[in-house]
Short mmCIF file of C-alpha atoms and ligand atoms in Angstrom, two decimals:
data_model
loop_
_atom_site.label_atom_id
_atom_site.label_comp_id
_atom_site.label_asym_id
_atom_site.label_seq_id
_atom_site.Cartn_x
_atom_site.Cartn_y
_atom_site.Cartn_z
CA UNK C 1 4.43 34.54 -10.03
CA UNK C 2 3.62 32.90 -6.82
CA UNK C 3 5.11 30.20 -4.69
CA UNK C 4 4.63 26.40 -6.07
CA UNK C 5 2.11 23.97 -4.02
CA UNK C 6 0.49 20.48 -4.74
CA UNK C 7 -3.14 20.24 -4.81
CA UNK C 8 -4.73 17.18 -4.20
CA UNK C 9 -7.52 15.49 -5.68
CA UNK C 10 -9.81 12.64 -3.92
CA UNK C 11 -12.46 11.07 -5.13
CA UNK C 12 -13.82 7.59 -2.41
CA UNK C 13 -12.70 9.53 0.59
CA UNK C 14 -15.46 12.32 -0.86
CA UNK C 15 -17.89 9.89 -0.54
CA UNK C 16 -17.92 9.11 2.14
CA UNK C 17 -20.83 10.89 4.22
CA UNK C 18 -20.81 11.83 7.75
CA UNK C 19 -17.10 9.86 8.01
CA UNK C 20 -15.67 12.85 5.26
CA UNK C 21 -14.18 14.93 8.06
CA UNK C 22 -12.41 11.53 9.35
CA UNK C 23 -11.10 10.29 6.17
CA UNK C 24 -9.74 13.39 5.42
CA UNK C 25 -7.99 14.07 8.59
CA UNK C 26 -6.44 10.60 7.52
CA UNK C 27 -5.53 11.41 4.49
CA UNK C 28 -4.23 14.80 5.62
CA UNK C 29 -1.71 12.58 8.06
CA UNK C 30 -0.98 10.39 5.56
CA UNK C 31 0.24 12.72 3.34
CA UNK C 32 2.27 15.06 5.63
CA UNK C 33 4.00 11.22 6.92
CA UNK C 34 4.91 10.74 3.33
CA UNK C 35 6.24 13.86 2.34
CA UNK C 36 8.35 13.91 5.93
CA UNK C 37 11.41 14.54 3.82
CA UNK C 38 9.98 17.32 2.06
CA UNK C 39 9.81 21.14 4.08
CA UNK C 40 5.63 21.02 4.29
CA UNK C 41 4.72 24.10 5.77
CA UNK C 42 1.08 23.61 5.55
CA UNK C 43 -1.27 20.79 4.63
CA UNK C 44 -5.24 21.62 5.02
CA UNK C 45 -8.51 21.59 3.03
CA UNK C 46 -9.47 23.93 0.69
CA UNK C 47 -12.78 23.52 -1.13
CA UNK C 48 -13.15 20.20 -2.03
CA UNK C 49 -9.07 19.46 -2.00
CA UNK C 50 -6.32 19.35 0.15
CA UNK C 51 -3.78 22.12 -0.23
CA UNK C 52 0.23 21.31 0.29
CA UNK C 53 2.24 23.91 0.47
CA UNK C 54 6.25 23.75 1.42
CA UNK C 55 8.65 26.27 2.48
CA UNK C 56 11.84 25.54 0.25
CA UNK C 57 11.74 25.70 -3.26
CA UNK C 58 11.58 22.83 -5.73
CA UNK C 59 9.97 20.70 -2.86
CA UNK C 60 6.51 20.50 -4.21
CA UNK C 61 8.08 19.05 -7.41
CA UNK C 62 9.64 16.58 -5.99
CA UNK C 63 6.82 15.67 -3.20
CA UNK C 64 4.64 15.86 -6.40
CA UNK C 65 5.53 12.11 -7.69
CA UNK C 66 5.59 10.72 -3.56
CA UNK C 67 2.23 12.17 -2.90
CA UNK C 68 1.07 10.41 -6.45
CA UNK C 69 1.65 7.14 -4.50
CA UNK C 70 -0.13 7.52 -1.12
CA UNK C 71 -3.23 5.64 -1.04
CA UNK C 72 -6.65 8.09 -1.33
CA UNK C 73 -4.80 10.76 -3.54
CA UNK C 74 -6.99 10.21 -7.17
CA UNK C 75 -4.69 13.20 -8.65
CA UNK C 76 -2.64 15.68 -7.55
CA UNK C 77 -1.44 19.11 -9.54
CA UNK C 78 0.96 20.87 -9.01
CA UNK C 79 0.01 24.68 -8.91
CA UNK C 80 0.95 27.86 -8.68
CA UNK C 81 -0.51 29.77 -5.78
CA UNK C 82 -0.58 33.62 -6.23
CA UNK C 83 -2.83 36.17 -5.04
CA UNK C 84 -6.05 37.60 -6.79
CA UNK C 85 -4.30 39.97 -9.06
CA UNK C 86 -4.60 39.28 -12.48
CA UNK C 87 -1.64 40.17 -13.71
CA UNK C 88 -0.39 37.62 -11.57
CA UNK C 89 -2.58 34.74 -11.94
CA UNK C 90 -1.95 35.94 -15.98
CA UNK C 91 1.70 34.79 -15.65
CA UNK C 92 0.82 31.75 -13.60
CA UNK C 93 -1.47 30.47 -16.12
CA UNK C 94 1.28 31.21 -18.75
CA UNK C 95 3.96 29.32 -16.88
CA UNK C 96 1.81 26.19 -16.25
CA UNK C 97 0.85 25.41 -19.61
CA UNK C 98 4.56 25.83 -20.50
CA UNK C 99 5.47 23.24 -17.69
CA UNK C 100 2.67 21.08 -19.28
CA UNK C 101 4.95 19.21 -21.54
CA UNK C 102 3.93 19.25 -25.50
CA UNK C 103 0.91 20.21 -26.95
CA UNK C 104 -1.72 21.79 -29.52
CA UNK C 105 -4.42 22.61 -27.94
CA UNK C 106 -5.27 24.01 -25.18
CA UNK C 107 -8.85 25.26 -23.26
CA UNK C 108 -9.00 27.16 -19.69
CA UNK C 109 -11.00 25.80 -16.58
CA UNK C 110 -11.68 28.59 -13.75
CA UNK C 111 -13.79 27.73 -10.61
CA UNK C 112 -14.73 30.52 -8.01
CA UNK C 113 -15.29 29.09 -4.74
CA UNK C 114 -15.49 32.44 -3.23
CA UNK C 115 -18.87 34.43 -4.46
CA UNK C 116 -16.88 38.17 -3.07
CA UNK C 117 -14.54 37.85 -5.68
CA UNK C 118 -15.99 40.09 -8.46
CA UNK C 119 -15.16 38.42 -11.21
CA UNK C 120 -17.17 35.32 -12.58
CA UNK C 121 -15.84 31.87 -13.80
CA UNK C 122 -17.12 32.51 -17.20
CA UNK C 123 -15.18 35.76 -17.29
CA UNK C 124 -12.03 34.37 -15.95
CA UNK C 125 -12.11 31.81 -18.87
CA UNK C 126 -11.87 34.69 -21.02
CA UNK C 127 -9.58 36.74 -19.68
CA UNK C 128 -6.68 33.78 -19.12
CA UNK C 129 -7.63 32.48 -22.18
CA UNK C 130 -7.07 35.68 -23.51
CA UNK C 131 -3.62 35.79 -22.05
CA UNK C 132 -2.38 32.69 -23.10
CA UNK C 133 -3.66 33.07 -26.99
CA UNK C 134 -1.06 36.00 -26.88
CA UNK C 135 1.77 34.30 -25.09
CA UNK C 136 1.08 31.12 -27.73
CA UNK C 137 0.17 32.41 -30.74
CA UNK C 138 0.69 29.29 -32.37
CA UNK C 139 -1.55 26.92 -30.31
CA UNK C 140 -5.47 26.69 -30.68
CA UNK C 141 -8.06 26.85 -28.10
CA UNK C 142 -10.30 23.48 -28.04
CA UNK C 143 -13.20 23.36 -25.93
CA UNK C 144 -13.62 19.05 -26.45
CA UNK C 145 -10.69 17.30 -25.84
CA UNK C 146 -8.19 19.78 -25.57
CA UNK C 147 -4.11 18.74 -24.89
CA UNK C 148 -4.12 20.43 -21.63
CA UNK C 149 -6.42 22.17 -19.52
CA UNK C 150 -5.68 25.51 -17.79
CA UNK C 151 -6.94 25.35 -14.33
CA UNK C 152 -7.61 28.38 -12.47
CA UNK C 153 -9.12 28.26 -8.95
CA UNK C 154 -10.46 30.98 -6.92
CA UNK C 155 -10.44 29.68 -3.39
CA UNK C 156 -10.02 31.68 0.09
CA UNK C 157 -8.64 35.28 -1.08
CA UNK C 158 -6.05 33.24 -3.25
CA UNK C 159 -6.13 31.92 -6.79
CA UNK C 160 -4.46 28.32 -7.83
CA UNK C 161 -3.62 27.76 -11.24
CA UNK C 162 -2.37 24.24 -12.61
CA UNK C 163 -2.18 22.44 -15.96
CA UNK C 164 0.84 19.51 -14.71
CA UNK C 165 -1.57 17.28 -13.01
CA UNK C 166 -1.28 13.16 -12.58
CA UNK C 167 -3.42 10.73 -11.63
CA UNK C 168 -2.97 9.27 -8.16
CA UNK C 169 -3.04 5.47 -7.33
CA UNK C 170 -6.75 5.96 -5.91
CA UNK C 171 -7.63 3.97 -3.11
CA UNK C 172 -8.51 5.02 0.63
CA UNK C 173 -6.18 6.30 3.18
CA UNK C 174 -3.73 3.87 5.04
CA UNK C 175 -5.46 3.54 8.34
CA UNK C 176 -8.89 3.77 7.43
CA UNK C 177 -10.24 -0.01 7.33
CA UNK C 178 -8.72 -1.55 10.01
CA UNK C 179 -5.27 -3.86 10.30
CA UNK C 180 -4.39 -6.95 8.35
CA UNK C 181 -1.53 -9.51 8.95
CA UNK C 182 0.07 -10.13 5.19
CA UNK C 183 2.23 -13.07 4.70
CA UNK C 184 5.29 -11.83 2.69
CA UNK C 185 7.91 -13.91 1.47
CA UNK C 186 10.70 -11.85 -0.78
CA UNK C 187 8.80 -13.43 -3.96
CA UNK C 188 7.04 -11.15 -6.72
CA UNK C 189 2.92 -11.91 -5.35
CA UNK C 190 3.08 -10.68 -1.66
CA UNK C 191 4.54 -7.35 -1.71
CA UNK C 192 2.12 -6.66 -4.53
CA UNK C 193 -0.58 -8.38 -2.30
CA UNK C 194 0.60 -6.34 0.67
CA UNK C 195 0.11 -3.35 -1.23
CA UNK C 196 -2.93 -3.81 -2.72
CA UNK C 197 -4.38 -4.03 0.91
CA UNK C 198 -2.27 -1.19 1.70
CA UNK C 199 -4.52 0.72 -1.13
CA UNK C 200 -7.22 0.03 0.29
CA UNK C 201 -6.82 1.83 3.23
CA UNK C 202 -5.65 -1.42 5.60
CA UNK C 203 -2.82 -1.12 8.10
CA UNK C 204 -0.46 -3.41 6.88
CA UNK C 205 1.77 -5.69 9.29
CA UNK C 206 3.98 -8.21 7.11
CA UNK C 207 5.35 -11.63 8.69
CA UNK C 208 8.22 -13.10 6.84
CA UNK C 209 8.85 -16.71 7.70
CA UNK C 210 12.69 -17.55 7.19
CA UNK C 211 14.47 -20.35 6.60
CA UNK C 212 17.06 -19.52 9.23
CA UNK C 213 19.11 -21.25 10.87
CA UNK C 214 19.13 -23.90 7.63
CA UNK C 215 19.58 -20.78 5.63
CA UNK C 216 20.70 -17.40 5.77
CA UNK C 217 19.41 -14.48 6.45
CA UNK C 218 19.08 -12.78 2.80
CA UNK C 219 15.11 -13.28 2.58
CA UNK C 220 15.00 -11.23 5.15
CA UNK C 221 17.22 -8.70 3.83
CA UNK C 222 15.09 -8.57 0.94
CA UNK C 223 11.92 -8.06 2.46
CA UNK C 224 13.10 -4.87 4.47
CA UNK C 225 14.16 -3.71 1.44
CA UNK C 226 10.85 -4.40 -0.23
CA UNK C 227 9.40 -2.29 2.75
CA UNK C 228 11.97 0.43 2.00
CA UNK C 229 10.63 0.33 -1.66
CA UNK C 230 7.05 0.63 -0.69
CA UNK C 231 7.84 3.99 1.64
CA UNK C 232 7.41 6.75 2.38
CA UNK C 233 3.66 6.76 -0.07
CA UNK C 234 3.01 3.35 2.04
CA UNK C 235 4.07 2.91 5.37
CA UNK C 236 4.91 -0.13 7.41
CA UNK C 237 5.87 0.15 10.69
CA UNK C 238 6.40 -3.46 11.28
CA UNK C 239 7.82 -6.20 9.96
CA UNK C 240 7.52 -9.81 12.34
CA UNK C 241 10.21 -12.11 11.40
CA UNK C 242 9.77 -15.97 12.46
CA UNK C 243 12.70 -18.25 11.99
CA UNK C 244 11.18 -21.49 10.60
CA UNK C 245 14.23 -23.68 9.00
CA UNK C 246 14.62 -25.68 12.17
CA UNK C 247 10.83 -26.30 11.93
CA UNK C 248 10.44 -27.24 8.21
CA UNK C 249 13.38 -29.72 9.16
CA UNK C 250 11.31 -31.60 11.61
CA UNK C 251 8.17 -31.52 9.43
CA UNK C 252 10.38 -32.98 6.42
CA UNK C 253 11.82 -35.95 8.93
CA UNK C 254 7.88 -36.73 10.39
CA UNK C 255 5.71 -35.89 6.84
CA UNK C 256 5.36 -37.53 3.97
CA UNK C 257 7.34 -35.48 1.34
CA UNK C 258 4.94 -34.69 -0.97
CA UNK C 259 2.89 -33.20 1.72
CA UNK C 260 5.44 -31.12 3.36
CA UNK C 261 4.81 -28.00 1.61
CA UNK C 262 1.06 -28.04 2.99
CA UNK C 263 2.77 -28.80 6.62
CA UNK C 264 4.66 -25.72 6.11
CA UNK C 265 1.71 -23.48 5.13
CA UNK C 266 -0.13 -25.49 7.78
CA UNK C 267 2.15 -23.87 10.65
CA UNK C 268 2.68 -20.55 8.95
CA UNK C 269 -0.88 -19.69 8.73
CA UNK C 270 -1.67 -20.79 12.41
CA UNK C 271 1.63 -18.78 14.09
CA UNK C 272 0.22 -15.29 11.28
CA UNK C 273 -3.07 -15.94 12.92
CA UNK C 274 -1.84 -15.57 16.06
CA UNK C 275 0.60 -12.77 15.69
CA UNK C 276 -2.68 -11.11 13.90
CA UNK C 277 -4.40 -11.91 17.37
CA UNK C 278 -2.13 -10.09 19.16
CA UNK C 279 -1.51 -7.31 16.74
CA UNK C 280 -5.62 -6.79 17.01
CA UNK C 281 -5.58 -7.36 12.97
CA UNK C 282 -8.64 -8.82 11.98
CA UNK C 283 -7.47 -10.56 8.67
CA UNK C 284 -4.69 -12.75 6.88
CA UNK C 285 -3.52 -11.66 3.38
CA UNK C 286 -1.25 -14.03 1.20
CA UNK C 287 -0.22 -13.09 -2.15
CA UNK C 288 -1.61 -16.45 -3.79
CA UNK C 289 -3.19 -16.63 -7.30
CA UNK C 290 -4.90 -19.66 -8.65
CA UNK C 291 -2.91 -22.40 -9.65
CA UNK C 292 0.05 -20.49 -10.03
CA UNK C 293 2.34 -22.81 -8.25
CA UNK C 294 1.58 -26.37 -7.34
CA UNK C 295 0.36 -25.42 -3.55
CA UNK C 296 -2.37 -22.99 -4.98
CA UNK C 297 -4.90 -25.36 -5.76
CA UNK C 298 -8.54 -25.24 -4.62
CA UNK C 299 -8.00 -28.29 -2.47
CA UNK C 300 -4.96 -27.43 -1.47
CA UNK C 301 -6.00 -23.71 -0.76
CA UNK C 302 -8.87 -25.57 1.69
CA UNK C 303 -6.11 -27.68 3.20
CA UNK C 304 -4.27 -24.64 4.23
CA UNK C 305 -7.28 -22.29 4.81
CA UNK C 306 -9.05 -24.37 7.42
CA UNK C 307 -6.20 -24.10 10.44
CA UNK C 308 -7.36 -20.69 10.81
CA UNK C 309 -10.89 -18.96 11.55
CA UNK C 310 -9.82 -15.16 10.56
CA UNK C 311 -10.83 -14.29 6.97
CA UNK C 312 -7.82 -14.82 4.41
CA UNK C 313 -8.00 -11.90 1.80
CA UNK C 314 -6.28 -13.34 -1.54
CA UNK C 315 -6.62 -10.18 -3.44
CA UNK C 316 -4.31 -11.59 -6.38
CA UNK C 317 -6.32 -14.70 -6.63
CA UNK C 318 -7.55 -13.86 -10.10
CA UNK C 319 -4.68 -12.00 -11.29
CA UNK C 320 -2.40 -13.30 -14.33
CA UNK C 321 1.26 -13.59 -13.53
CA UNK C 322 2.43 -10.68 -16.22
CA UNK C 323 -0.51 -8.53 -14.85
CA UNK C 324 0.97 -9.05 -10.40
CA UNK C 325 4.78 -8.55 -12.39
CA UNK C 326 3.54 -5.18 -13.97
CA UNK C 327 2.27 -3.67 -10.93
CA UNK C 328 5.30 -4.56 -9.21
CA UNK C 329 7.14 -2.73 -11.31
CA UNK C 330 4.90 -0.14 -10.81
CA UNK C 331 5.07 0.05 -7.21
CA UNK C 332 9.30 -0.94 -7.01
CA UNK C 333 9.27 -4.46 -5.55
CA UNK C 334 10.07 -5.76 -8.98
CA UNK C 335 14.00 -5.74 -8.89
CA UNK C 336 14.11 -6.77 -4.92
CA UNK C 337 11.95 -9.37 -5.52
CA UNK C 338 13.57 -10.97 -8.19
CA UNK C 339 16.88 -11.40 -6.24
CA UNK C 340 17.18 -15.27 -5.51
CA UNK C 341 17.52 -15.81 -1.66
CA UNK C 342 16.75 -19.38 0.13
CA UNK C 343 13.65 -18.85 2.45
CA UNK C 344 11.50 -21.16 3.89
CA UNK C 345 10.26 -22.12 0.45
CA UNK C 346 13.42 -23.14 -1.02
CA UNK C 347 14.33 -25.63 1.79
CA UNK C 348 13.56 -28.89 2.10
CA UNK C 349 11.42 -28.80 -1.18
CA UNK C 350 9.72 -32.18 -2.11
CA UNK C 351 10.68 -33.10 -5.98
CA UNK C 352 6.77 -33.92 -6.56
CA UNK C 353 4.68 -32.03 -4.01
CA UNK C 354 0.74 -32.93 -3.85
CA UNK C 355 -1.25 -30.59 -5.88
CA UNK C 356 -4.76 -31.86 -4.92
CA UNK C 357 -4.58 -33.06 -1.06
CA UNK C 358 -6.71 -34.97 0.12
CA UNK C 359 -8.21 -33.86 3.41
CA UNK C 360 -7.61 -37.21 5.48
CA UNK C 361 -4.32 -37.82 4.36
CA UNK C 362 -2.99 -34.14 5.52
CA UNK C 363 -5.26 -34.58 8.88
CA UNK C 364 -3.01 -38.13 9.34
CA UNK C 365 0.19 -35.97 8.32
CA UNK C 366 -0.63 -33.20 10.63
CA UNK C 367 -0.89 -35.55 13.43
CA UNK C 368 2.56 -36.97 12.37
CA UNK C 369 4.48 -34.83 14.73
CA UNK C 370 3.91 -32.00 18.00
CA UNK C 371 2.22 -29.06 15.73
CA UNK C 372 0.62 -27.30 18.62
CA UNK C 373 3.81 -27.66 20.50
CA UNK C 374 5.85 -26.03 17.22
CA UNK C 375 3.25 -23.22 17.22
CA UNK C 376 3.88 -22.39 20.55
CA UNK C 377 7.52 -21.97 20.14
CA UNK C 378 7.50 -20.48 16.84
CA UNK C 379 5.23 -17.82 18.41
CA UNK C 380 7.46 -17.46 21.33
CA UNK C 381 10.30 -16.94 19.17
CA UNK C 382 9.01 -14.24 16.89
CA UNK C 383 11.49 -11.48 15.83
CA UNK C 384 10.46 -8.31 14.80
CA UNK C 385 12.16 -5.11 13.18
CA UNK C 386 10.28 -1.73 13.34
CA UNK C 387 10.40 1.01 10.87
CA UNK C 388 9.00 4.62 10.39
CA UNK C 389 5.21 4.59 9.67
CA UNK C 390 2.43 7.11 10.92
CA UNK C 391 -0.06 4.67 10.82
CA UNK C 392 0.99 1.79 12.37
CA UNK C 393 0.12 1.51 16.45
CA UNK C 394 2.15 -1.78 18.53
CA UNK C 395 0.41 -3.69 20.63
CA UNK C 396 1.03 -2.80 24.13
CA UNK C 397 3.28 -5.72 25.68
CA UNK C 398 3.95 -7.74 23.29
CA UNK C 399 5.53 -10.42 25.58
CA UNK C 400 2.50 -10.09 28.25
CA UNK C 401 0.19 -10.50 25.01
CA UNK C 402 1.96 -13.49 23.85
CA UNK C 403 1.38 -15.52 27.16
CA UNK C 404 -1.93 -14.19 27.19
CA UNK C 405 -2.86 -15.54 24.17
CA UNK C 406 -1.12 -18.77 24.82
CA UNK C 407 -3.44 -18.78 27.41
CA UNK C 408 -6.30 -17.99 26.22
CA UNK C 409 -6.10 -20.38 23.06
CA UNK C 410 -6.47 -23.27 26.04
CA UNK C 411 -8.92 -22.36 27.49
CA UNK C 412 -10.55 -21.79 23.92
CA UNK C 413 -11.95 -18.38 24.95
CA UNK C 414 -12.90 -15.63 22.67
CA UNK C 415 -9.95 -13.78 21.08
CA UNK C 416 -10.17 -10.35 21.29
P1 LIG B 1 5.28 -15.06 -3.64
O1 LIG B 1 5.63 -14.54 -4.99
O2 LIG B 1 4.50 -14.08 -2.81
O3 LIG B 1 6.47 -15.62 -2.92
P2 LIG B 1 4.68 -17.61 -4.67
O4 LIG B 1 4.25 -17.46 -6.09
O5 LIG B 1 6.09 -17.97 -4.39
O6 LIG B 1 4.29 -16.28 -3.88
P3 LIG B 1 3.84 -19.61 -2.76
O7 LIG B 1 5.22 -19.99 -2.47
O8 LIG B 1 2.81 -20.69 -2.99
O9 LIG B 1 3.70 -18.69 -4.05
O10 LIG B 1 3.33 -18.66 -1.62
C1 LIG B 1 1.98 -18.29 -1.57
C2 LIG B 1 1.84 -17.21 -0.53
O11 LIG B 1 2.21 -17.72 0.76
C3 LIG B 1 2.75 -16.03 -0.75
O12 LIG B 1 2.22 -15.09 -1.67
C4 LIG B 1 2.84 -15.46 0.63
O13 LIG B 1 1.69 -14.71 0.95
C5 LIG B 1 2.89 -16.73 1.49
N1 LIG B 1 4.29 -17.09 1.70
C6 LIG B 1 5.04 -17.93 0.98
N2 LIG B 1 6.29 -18.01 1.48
C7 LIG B 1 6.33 -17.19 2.55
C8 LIG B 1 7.33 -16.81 3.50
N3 LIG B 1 8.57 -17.30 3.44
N4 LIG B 1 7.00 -15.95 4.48
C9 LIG B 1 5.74 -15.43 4.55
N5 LIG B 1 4.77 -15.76 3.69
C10 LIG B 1 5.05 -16.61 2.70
MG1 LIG B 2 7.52 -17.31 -3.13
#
């Protein structure tokens, strides 16, 4: 009956013009990275999808629901692949639309991309139509909204026939728009954040700001695991750690307590713009939604927002708490995120902090102690843990970049 395979389905990457052959090649990568656990023996275009074929059985079922979850895959099927005899593509067509899962209705879909195959699309509804009305005598044929859909495809000397097919999460290939720097705590917002950008085909590099050595560790426990939880569909190769407790403890002796919390975010968006410097990433992504939490304000958003002149992506900005919980659930940071660990955000919290900062009083605060100094060594200090990812490239030198930059933010030259 023919060997099983995943065919998948992409709509953006399609449309994209003369950069088709690129995204694809992407995709193609990103997919074969994903499913590195799984025996692919081949993964390449075939008219107008790409074709995934493994050489142990029961792997494209299970590489079915990972390749579901890699950015740029709209759907994916999972398909029989047998040769043009009819006979065969017969019992195919009768085995898929058993796999389908329950139903009354039912309507075939054949495509011939290959004119020298003699028989016609039209005819081929027929005939596997014909075959399944006998193998399910009870079921009707619908032409409008059918249950399932039979799909039979004619493609380079071999036929594919699916009805099991899922929507993907959409998107664009990871490693398609660039890098980003994302600011993820363990919380519920930033891994979802993270993702998001992830989905839209951004290189992801995460920098977790602990509250080590005033805390422990855990936060940063979490966080790997929240990377674990996004692989192998979404890939990050890098996480940056930067131990901030000793930090946030000078900040909370020199500050004014209620506008500590802006101190923090103060420093952690000036040492993530840096490490984005070096990393070559050309944004910052946070996972903050409006007025969610006393520091996400519009004036204290501008408080925050102006130590930094990279573009801050806040793609949860307009998102309702229940709506940023159910996608992560969706995507598995749910669970990991809702573990309690101290991290830089627990410690040293004010019991009122400011919710609408005034701009002179943070600019008098800020002053209040050596920030550029603190920047410095907080960037010198930087930790970071490395995991598998296909996508993700290191800077070269990352000390040599560091002092580089160092120096270059002196003599207030262009970044590159
Ligand atoms: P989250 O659920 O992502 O923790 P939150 O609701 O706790 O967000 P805030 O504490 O105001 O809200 O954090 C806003 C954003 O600042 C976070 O989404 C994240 O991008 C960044 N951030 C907060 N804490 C940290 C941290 N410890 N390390 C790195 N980034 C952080
Ligand atoms: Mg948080």
């Amino acid at each position: 009956m023919g060997s099983r395979v995943c065919l998948v389905h992409y709509h953006e990457v399609g449309l994209k013009g003369k950069n088709r052959a690129h995204f694809e090649r992407i995709l193609m990568d990103t997919i074969k990275a994903a499913c590195a656990a799984f025996s692919v023996a081949t993964c390449v275009r075939i008219s107008g999808h790409i074709l995934v074929t493994f050489s142990r059985s029961g792997d494209a079922e299970r590489a079915f629901e990972v390749i579901r979850r890699v950015p740029g895959v709209a759907r994916v099927s999972l398909a029989f692949h047998t040769n043009r005899d009819p006979a065969e593509y017969h019992r195919a067509a009768i085995a898929a639309l058993g796999e389908f899962g329950p139903f009354e209705t039912f309507k075939v879909a054949a495509k011939r991309s290959n004119t020298d195959y003699p028989i016609g699309s039209m005819e081929l509804n027929a005939q596997v139509g014909e075959a399944l009305c006998e193998a399910y005598p009870d079921k009707q044929v619908r032409m409008h909204h059918p249950d399932a859909i039979v799909h039979v495809l004619v493609a380079q000397g071999s036929v594919y026939v699916y009805a099991r097919s899922e929507r993907g999460v959409g998107g664009l290939p990871v490693g398609s728009a660039g890098k980003v720097v994302t600011l993820l705590s363990s919380g519920i917002d930033s891994p979802v954040a993270t993702w998001m950008l992830a989905r839209r085909g951004a290189v992801c590099v995460p920098v977790h700001f602990s509250g080590r050595p005033q805390t422990a560790d855990t936060s940063e426990y979490l966080c790997q695991d929240i990377i674990g939880a996004l692989a192998p569909a979404v890939q990050i190769g890098r996480l940056y750690v930067v131990p901030f407790g000793d930090a946030q403890r000078e900040i909370s002796l020199s500050c004014p307590s209620s506008l500590r919390v802006i101190m923090y975010r103060r420093i952690m968006y000036a040492v993530a713009e840096r490490i984005a410097r070096i990393e070559g990433a050309k944004a910052l992504v946070t996972g903050e939604s409006l007025g969610q939490v006393a520091s996400q304000t519009l004036e204290n958003i501008a408080a925050v927002n102006e130590m930094v002149s990279l573009p801050v992506l806040r793609p949860l900005i307009g998102s309702d708490k229940q709506e940023i919980i159910a996608r992560a659930q969706e995507i598995g940071t749910y669970d990991i995120s809702c573990e309690t660990a101290p991290d830089c955000c627990t410690l040293f919290m004010p019991r009122s902090p400011e919710t609408h900062a005034r701009l002179d009083a943070v600019h008098e605060a800020w002053d209040a102690f050596d920030h550029d100094a603190m920047i410095e060594e907080l960037v010198r200090n930087v930790e970071y843990i490395d995991f598998d990812s296909s996508s993700y490239k290191p800077p070269r030198a990352l000390r040599e970049r560091h002092e580089a930059l160092i120096q270059r933010t002196i003599d207030d030259a262009p970044l590159s």
